Every structure is written in structure tokens, then in C-alpha cells.
Phi, psi and omega in degrees: 000125180280132180271143175293136179302151177299144180289142177281175178287346181287137177292150178295146177293156178298130187240130178265091185298319183294320180296319179297316181295319180294320178297318178298315180297320181296331178273001181058042180250144172268167177304326180295326179290319178297314179301317181296317177299319179294324180286313188278317186269338187236009172064039176244078189295344185271352185287125179242164175305325179295323178293318177302314179297323178296321175298315185291334178277346182084008179281338177223139179257134176293147175289173180302312179296322179296318182295318179298318179293320179300319178299321178297317180294324183270006177055050178219172174276154177306326181298337182281345180237018173252154172285182179302122181292145183240327187247169177304314179300315182295322176295320178297315181297319183297333179272354180070031183256145175280145182300325180294328180290319178294317180299316180295318183294319181276351176085042178238151171293143186303313182295324179294319179295316181297325177296318177297319182291318181295327183259002183048051183223092181287134182230018181287159176282183185297319180293316178296323179294318179295323179291322178300314178300324180286313184291329179264001179052052184277135168290166180299315176301318178297320179299315180297319180292311184296325181273008173077017183269352187298315179301320179294318179299316181299317179300315180294319181293322178298320179290324182296317185279339181263351179232231179258111185299328184299332182287348185252005179299309182295312179301318180293323179298331178286340181265324184236118180285082180238153172304135186302317181296317178298319181294319177298315180299318182294317179294321178296318178298314181300316179298316180294319178299316182292312182294320177298321179293320179294317178296317180299319181294319182288338183275359180296330169082004177262180185292344182262010186304316183295315181290324177296319179295319179296319181292318179297320179294317179297319180296319177296315183292327178296330180251029189298324181292318177299317178298323180296313180295327176296318181293322177299313179299316182295325183270356181267355180285000000 
């Protein structure tokens, strides 16, 4: 009996078990056919039908090499059987790219890139960041998250909605590459939404108004980045 290799310290990529099961069914393949393909074509001798079913049930997540091989057997791209990517590594896997190819394209030494990926801490310069966004086809929200700018953005946005939003246009612009007019409109919308929600909560008029207002405000601020991207979307139409 071939043993499954020990898991690395890297977390498993997000796996869309339902998508994998649907793709297998669409190909009229049983778990045994998938397991056979992984053993014979991709050199994974330990894969059994039970392991394939465990992946599809979500009780076990395939490793990065297993996921790439599974995509090959199912005649799809890795991105079709992954969940929404969250990290630099997950975005690369979703695009089916090798780390050395990404490193070479963005102009980084392989080991330097791998260190960034393993620690999810992007340290590239502006040119390298722009190239990374292009090669991984990152949306602007994904770009901000992957390059580690989201905590700083959240901090600035919280200050913008609780004080004078106009003072934060330039600092936010340094964090998020947006058209200045669009950014101003989004920050003004965000500020109005937050202040309006606080006023509405306080106007309820019962004894719990202050605590309700505080809870509503905390909830809004906790999701401030999501509200920001929604405001950007609304104002870009």
C-alpha cells in the first residue's frame, strides 16, 4: 500500500469540492476512474477512490500538487476547482502557474518570491506589483489584499468615515490606485452612509438607542473595506 506523502507546512489551497464532483459527473467518470488517472498519469500511487470521495465530501482537502493533478484528470484549469483565492499563493495556483514562472515574470529571484509567497507578505516595488497584478489577473480588491495593503486601507477608511473624509483622499490614493474623482465620490458616499446609519440608530428613541448605535457603527467599521469597494462600484457606473 502506497502511503500518502506527509503534508507540508503550506496550507492546502481553497478547494471547491462541489465543482470537482460536478466536473467528474459531467465526464461520466467514477471515483475509481479519477483515482486511476491520478495514479497512472500523474504519479500519485497512493490515490484511491475513497480519497477522491473524501475530497469531494470536503472531509479532506487536496494538496497543491494533488489539486493541479486532479484538474488535469478532470480536463479543467485549477481555478475551476478552487474556492475563491485569498492569498498570493492561492491566486497563482488558481491561474495554474509555476512559482518560478511568476518570479521570473515579475523580476524577482525565485527564493525571494517563494519567501513572500510562503509568508503571504508581498515586498515587490511598484513596477513588480503592477506586473504581478497583470500576470495573476488580479482585480483591484484582490491586488490590495495580496500586496498586504488591506489593513492600512481599513485603518484609513475608518478614520475617513468617522472624521473629515476629505483629509484622507491623498493617503487612500497612495494605497489604492484609483482615479481621484472616483475615490473622492466613494469616500464621500462611505462617510454619508456611516454618518446616516449612526443618526438613524440614535433616532430610534428607546432606551437602547446608544448601544444600538454603537453596535451598528462597529459592524459598519468591521466591514469598512467591503463597504468601500461597494461604494467604488456604485460610483463608477
